[in-house]
PDB file of C-alpha atoms in Angstrom:
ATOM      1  CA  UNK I   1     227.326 108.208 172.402  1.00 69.00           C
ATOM      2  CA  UNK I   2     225.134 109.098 169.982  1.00 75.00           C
ATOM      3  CA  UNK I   3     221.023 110.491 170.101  1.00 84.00           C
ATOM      4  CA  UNK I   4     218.191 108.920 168.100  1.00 82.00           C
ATOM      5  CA  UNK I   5     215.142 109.621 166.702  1.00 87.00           C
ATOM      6  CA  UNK I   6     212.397 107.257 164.847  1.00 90.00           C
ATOM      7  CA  UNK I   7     208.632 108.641 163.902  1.00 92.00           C
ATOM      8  CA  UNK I   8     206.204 106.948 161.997  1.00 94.00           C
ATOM      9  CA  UNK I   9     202.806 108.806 161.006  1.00 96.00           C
ATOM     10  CA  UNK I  10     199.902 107.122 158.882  1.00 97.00           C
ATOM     11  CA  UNK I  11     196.199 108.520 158.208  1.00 97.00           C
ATOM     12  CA  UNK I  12     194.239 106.332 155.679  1.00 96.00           C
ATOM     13  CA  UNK I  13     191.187 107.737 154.658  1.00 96.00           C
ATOM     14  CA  UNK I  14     188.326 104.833 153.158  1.00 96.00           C
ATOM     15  CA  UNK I  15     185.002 105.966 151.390  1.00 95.00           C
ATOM     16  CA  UNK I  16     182.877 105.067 148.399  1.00 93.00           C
ATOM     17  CA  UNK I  17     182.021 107.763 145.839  1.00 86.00           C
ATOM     18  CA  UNK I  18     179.459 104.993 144.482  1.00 90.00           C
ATOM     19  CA  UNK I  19     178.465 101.690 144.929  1.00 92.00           C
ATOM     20  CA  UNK I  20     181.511  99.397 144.125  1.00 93.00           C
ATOM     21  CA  UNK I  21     183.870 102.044 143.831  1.00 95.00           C
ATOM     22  CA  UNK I  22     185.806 102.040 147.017  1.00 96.00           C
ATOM     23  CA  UNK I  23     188.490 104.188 147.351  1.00 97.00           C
ATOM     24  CA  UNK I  24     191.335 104.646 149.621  1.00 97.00           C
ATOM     25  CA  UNK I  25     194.141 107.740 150.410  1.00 97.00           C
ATOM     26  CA  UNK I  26     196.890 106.560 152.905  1.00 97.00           C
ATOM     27  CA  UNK I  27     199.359 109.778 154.352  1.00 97.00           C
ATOM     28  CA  UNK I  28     202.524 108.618 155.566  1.00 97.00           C
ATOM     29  CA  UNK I  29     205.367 110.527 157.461  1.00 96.00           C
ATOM     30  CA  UNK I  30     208.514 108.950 158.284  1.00 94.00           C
ATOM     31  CA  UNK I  31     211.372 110.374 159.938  1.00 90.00           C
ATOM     32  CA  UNK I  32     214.664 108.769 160.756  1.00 87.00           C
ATOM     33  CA  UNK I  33     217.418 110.508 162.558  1.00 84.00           C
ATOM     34  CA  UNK I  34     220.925 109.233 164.375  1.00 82.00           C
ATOM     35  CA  UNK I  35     223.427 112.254 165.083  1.00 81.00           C
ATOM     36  CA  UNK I  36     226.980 111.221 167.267  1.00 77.00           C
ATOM     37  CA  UNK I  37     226.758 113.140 170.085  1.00 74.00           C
ATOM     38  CA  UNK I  38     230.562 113.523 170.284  1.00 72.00           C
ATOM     39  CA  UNK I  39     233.158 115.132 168.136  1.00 69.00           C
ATOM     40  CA  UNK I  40     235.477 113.276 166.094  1.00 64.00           C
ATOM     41  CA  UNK I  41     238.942 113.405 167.348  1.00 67.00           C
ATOM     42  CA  UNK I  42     240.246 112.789 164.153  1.00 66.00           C
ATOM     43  CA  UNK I  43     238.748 115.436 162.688  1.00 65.00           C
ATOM     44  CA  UNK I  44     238.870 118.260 165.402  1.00 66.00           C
ATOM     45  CA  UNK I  45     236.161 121.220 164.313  1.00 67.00           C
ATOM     46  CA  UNK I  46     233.878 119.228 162.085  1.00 69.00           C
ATOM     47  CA  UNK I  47     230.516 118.463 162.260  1.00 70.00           C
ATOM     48  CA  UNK I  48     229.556 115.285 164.502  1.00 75.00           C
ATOM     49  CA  UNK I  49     228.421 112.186 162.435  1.00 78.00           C
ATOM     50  CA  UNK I  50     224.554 112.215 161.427  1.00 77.00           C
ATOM     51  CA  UNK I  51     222.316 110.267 159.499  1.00 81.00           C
ATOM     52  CA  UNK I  52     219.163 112.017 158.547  1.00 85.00           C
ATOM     53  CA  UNK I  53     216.313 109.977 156.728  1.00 86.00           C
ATOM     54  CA  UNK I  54     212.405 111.452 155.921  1.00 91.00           C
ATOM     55  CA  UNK I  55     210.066 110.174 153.539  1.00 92.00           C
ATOM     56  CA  UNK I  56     206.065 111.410 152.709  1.00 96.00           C
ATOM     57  CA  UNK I  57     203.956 109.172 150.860  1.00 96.00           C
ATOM     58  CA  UNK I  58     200.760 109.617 149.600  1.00 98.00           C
ATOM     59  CA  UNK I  59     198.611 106.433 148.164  1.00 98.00           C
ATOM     60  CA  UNK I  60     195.512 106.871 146.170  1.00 98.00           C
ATOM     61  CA  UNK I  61     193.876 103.219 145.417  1.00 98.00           C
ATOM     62  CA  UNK I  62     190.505 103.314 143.994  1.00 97.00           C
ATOM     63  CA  UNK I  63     188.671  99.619 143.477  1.00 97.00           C
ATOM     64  CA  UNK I  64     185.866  99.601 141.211  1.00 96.00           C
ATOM     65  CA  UNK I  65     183.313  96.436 140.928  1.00 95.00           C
ATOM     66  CA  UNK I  66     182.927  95.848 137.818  1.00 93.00           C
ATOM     67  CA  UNK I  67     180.311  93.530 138.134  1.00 89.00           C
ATOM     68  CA  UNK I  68     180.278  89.872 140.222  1.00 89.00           C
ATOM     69  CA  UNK I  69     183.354  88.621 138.550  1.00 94.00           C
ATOM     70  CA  UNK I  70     185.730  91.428 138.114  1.00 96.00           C
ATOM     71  CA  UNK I  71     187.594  94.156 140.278  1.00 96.00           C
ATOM     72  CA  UNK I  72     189.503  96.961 138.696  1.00 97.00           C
ATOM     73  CA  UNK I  73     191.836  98.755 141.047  1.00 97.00           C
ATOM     74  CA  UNK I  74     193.650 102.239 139.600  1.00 98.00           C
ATOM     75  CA  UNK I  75     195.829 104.699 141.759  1.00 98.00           C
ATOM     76  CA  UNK I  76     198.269 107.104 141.823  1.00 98.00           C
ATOM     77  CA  UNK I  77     201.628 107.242 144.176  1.00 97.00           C
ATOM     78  CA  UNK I  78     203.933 109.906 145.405  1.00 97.00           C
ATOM     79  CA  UNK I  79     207.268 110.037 147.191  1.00 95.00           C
ATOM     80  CA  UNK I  80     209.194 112.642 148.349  1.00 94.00           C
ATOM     81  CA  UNK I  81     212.295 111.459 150.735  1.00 90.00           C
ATOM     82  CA  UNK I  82     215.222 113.271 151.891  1.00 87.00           C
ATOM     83  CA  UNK I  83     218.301 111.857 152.964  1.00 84.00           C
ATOM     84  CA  UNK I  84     221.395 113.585 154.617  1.00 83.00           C
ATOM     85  CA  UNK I  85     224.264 112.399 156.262  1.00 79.00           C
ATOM     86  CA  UNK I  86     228.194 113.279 157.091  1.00 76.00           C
ATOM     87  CA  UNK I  87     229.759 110.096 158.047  1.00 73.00           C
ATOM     88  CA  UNK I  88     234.119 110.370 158.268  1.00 64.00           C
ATOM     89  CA  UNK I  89     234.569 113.151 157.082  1.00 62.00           C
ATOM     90  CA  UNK I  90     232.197 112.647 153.804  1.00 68.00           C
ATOM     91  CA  UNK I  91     228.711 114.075 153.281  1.00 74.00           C
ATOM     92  CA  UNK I  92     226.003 113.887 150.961  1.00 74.00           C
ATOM     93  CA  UNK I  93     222.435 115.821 151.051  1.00 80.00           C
ATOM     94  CA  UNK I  94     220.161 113.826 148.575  1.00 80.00           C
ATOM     95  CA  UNK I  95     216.421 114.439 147.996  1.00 85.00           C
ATOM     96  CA  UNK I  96     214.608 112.471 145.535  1.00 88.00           C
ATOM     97  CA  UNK I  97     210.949 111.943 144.191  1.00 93.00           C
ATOM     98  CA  UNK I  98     208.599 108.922 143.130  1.00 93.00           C
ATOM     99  CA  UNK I  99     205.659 109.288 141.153  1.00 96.00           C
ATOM    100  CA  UNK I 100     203.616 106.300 140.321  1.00 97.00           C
ATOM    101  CA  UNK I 101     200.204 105.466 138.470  1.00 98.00           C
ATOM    102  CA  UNK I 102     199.556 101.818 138.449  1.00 98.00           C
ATOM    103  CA  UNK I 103     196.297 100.049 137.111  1.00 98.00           C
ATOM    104  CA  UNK I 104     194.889  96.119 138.421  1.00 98.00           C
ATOM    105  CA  UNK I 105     192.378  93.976 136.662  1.00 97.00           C
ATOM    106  CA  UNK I 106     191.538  90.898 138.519  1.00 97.00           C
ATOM    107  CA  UNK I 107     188.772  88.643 136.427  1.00 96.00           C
ATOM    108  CA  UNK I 108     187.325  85.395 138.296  1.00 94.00           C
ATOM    109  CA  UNK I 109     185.171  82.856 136.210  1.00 92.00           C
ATOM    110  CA  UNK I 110     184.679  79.681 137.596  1.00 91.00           C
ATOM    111  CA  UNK I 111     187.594  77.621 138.114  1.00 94.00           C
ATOM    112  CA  UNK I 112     189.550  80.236 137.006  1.00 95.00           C
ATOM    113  CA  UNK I 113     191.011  83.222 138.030  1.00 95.00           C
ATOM    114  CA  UNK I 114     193.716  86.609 136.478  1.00 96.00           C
ATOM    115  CA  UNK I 115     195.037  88.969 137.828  1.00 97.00           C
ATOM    116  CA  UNK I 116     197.135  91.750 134.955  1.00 98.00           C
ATOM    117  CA  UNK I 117     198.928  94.676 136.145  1.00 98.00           C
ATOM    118  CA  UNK I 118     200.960  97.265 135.315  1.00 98.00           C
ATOM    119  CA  UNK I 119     202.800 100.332 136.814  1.00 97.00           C
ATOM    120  CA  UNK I 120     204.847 103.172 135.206  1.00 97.00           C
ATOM    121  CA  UNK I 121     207.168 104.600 138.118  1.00 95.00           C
ATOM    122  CA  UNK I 122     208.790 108.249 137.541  1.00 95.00           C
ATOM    123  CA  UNK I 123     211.895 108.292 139.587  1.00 92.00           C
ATOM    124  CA  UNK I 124     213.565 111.938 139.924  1.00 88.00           C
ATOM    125  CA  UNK I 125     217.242 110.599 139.565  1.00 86.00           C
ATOM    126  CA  UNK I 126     216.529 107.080 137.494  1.00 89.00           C
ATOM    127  CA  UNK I 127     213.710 108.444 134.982  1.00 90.00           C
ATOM    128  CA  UNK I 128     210.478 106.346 133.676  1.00 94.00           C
ATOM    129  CA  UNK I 129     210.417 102.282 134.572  1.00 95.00           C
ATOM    130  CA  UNK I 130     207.400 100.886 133.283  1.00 97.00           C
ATOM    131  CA  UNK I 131     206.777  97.109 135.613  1.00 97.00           C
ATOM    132  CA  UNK I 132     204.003  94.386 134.791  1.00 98.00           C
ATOM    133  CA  UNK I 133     202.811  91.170 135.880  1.00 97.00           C
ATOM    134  CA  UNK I 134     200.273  88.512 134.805  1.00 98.00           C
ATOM    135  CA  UNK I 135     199.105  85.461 136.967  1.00 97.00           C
ATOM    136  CA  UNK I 136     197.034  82.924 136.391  1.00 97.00           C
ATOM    137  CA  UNK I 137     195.352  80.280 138.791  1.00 95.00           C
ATOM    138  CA  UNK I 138     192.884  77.225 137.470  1.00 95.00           C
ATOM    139  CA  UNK I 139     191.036  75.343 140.754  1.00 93.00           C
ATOM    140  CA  UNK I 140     191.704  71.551 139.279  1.00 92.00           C
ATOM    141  CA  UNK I 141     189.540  71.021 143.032  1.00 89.00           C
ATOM    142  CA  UNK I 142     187.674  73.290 145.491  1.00 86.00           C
ATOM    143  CA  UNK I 143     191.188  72.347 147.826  1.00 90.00           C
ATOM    144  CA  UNK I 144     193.526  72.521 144.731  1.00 92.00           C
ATOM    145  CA  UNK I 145     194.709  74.930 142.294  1.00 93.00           C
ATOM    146  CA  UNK I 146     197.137  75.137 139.417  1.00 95.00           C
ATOM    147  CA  UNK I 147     198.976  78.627 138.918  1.00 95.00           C
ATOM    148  CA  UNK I 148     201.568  80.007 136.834  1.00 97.00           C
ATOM    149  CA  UNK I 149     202.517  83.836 136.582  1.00 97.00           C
ATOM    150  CA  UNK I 150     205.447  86.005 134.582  1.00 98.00           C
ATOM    151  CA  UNK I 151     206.088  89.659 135.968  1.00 97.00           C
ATOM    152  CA  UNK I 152     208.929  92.422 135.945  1.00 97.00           C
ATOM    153  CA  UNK I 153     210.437  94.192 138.928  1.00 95.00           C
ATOM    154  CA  UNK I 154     212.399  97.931 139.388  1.00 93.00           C
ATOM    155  CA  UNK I 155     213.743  98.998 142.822  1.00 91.00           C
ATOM    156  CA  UNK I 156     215.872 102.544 142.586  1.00 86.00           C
ATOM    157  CA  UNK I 157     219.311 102.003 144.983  1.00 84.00           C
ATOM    158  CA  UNK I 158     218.890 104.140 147.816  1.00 79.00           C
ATOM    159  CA  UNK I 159     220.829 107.527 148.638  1.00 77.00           C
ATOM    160  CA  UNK I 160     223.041 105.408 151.317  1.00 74.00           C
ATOM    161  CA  UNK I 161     223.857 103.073 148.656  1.00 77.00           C
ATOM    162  CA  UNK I 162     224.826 105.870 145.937  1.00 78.00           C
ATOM    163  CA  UNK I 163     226.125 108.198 148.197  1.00 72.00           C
ATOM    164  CA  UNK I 164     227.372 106.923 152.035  1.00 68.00           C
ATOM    165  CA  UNK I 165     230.448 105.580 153.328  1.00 65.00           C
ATOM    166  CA  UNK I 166     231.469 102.806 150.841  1.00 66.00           C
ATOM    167  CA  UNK I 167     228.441 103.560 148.265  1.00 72.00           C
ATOM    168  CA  UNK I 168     228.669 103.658 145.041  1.00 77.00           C
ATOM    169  CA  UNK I 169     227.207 106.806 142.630  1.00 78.00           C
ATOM    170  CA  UNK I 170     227.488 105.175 139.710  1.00 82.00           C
ATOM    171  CA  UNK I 171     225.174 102.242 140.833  1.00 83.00           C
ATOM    172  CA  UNK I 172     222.552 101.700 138.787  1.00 87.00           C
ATOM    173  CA  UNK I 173     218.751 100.466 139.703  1.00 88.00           C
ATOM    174  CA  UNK I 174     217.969  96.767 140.055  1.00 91.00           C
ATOM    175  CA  UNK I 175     215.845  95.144 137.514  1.00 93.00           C
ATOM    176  CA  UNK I 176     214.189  91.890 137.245  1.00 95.00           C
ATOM    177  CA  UNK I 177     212.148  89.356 135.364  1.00 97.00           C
ATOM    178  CA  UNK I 178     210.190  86.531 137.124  1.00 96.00           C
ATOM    179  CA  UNK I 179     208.332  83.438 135.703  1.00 97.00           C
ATOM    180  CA  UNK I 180     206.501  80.606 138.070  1.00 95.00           C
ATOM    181  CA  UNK I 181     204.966  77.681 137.813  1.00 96.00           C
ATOM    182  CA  UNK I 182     203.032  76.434 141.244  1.00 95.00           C
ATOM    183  CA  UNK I 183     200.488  73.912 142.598  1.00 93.00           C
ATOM    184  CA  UNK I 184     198.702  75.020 145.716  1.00 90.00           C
ATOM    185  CA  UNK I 185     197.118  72.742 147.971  1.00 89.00           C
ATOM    186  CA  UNK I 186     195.025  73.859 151.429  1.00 86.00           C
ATOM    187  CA  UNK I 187     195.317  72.209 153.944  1.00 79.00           C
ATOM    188  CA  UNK I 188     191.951  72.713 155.915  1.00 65.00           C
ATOM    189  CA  UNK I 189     190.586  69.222 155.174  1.00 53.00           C
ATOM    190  CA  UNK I 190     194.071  67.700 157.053  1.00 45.00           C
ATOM    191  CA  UNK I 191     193.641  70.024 159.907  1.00 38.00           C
ATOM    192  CA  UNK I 192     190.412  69.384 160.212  1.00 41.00           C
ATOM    193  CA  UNK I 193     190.962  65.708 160.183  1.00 41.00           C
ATOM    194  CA  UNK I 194     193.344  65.910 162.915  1.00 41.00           C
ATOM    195  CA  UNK I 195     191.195  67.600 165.473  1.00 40.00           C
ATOM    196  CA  UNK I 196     188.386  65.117 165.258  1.00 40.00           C
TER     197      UNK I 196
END
C-alpha cells in the first residue's frame, strides 16, 4: 500500500531580440514522490519507506543567423535536483547541481554540411567535464548523403545509483567516445513510386 505522486511543469518562453537571433528559455519543475503507506514490521517505530525525487531546470538557447549558410546556437543550463529516500532501514538525502554553457556552429555549403559543438558541464559532486562532437555530411545526390562524425559523452550516476538500496558511492560517472561512419539514403522517391 503505498501513495504516489508525479508532476511535471514546463513554460518555454520564444522571442527574437533581433533579426536572426532567436532565443529560447524553457522552466521545468519535476517532482517525483512514492512513500509506503504502512509501517515496516521489521522495523517497528521507523519511518515508512519513501522515495522523494525533484528537479528545476532552466534552458537558455539563443540561435543566431549568421548569414544564409550558417547558424550559431549558444546557451546556458542549470540543474538543481533533490533526491531523498529511506528504503530498509537505509537513507540518504542527496541534492546536487548542474551548470552547463554549451556553444553550436552548424555551416551548410552546397553539398556539404558541419555541425561542431562543445559543452563544459559543472557537476556539484563530479566537478568540470568538458564534451564535444564534430559531424560531417557530403550529399553525393539530392536523395543521398555520405556522413561521418567523432564526439565524446559524460552522464553523472544518479543519487539512487550512489546512494539507494544496492548503490554504489564510490561509482564513478560514465564516459564515452564515439566515431561513425554512415550512408543515408531517403526513401521518398520509393514511396512515391509505390503509390502511383
Amino acid at each position: 500500500d503505498e501513495d504516489y505522486r508525479n508532476q511535471a511543469t514546463g513554460l518555454d518562453l520564444t522571442g527574437e531580440f533581433l533579426p536572426g537571433w532567436r532565443s529560447n528559455l524553457s522552466l521545468s519543475h519535476m517532482l517525483d514522490e512514492v512513500d509506503q503507506a504502512q509501517d515496516d514490521p521489521y522495523n517497528p517505530g521507523q519511518i515508512p519507506d519513501f522515495v522523494h525525487t525533484q528537479r528545476n531546470v532552466i534552458d537558455w538557447q539563443n540561435d543566431i543567423a549568421l548569414g544564409d549558410y550558417q547558424l550559431l546556437t549558444a546557451g546556458l543550463y542549470s540543474e538543481a535536483q533533490h533526491a531523498g529516500s529511506q528504503s530498509y532501514g537505509l537513507g540518504y538525502d542527496a541534492p546536487d547541481r548542474i551548470n552547463a554553457v554549451y556553444l553550436e556552429d552548424d555551416l551548410n555549403s552546397g553539398p556539404h554540411r558541419l555541425v561542431v559543438a562543445a559543452r563544459n558541464t559543472h557537476d556539484q559532486a563530479f566537478g568540470d567535464h568538458v564534451t564535444w562532437n564534430a559531424d560531417y555530411g557530403y550529399d553525393l545526390t539530392s536523395m543521398t548523403r555520405l556522413t561521418a562524425g567523432a564526439g565524446t559523452g559524460f552522464r553523472a550516476t544518479s543519487a539512487e545509483e550512489r546512494f539507494g538500496f544496492g548503490g554504489n558511492p564510490a561509482v564513478r560517472p560514465e564516459t564515452s567516445r564515439n566515431i561513425e561512419l554512415g550512408l543515408r539514403q531517403s526513401q521518398a522517391a520509393t514511396l512515391l513510386d509505390c503509390r502511383q
